[in-house]
XYZ file of C-alpha atoms in Angstrom:
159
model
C 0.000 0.000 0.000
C 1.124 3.296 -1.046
C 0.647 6.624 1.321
C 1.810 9.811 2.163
C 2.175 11.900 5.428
C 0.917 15.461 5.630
C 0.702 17.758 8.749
C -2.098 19.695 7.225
C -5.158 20.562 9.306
C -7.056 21.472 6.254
C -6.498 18.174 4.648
C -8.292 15.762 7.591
C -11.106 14.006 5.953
C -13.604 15.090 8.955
C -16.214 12.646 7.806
C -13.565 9.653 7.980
C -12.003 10.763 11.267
C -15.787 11.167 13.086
C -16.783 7.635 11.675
C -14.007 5.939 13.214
C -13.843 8.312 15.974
C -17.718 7.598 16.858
C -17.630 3.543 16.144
C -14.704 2.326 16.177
C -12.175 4.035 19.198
C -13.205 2.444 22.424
C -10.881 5.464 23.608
C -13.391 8.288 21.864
C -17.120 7.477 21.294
C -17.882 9.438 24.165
C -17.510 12.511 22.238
C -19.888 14.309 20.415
C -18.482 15.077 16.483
C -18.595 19.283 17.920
C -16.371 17.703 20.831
C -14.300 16.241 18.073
C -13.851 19.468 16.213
C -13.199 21.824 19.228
C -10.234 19.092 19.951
C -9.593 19.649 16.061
C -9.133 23.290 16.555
C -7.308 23.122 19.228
C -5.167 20.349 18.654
C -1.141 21.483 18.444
C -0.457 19.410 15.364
C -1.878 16.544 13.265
C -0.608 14.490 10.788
C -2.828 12.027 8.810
C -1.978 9.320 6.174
C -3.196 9.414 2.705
C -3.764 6.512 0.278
C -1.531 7.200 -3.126
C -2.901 7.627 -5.622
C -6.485 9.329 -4.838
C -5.990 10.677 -1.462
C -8.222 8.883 0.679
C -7.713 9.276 4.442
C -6.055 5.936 6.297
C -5.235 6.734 9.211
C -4.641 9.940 11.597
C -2.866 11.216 14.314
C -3.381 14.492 16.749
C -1.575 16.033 19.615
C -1.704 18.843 21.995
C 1.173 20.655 23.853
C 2.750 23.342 25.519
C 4.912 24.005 22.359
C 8.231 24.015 24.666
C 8.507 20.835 26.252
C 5.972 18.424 26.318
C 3.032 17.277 24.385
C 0.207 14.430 24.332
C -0.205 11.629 21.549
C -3.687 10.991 20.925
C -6.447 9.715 18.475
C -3.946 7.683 16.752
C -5.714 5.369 14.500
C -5.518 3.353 10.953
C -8.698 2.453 8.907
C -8.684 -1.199 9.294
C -7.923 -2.336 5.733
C -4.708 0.124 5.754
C -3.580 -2.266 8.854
C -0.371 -4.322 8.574
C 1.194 -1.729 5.978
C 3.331 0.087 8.767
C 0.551 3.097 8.716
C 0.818 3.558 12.420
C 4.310 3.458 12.735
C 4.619 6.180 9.971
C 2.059 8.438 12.187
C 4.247 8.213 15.221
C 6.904 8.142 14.096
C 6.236 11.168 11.715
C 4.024 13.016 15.165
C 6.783 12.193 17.160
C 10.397 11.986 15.491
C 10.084 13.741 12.805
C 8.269 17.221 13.836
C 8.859 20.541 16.091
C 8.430 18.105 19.169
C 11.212 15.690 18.418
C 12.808 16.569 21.437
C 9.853 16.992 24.011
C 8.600 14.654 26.804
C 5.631 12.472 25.388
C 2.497 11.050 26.540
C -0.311 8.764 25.474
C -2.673 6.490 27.012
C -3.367 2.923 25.349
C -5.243 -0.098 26.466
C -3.842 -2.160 23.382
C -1.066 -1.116 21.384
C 2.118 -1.173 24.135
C 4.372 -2.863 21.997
C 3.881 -0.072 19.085
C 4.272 2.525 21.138
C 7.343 0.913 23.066
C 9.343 0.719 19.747
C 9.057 4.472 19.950
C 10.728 4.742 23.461
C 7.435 5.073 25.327
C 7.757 2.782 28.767
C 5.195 3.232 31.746
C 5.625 6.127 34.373
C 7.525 6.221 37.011
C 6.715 7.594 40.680
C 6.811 11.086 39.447
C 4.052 10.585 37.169
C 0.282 11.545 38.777
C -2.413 11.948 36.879
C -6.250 12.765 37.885
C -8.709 11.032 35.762
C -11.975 12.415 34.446
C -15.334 11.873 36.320
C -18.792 11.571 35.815
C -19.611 10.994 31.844
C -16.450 11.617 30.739
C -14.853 9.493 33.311
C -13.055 6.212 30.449
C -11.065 3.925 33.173
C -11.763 2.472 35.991
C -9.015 1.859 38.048
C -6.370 -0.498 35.989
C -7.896 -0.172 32.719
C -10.334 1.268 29.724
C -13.918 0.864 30.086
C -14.969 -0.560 26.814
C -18.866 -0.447 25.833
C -19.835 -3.399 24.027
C -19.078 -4.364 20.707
C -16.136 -2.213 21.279
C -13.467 -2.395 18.172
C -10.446 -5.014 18.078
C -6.885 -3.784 18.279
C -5.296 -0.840 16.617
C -3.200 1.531 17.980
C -4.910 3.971 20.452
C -4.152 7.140 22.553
């Protein structure tokens, strides 16, 4: 499979990202599609993968940040028939290598895809790390894990 990488805001196929976004993430169907474009707008960077030729959005990637020194890997995702063509390493990699933030601090969240995101250097926190997790209907983990809903989508790499 052929793609390309582009950083472009103006190039995310909205319609592809809020399909997957709203039935396939077990991470994001919580949010309404306005929820997804206010995160849109005021997401740091993005970088989505493009099926060559034609276009077609594959997969996608967004952060947010301080712009100095650290920054938050999330919504990372690859249509399911782009899977096994090294997609999602191209995203991080691209997101995280290969941009303004190559030499910030990193975070993500992931229920399923440790062993992509430890080829990148990510490894779990130490006792520095705290973290205060939403509540009421915005609240995704219970302690130790992701709360999935039922029929909740198979493995792909998540934030």
């Amino acid at each position: 499979m052929d793609f390309e990488l582009d950083d472009s805001l103006d190039r995310v196929d909205r319609d592809v990202l809020w399909d997957f976004m709203s039935s396939q993430a077990y991470w994001g169907r919580w949010r309404s599609r306005e929820d997804l474009e206010r995160q849109l707008a005021g997401a740091w960077r993005v970088v989505g993968a493009y099926e060559r030729p034609g276009g077609r959005m594959i997969g996608f990637a967004r952060a947010f940040s301080d712009g100095v020194a650290s920054a938050y890997l999330a919504d990372v995702f690859t249509v399911p028939e782009a899977r096994g063509h090294g997609v999602g390493k191209a995203l991080v990699r691209t997101m995280i290598d290969e941009g303004p933030g190559q030499e910030f601090r990193w975070m993500l969240h992931t229920d399923d895809a440790h062993g992509l995101y430890r080829g990148f250097g990510f490894a779990e926190p130490d006792q520095t790390y705290m973290e205060r997790r939403a509540s009421g209907s915005r609240a995704q983990a219970p302690e130790g894990g992701v709360q999935r809903q039922s029929g909740a989508a198979g493995s792909q790499p998540t934030s």
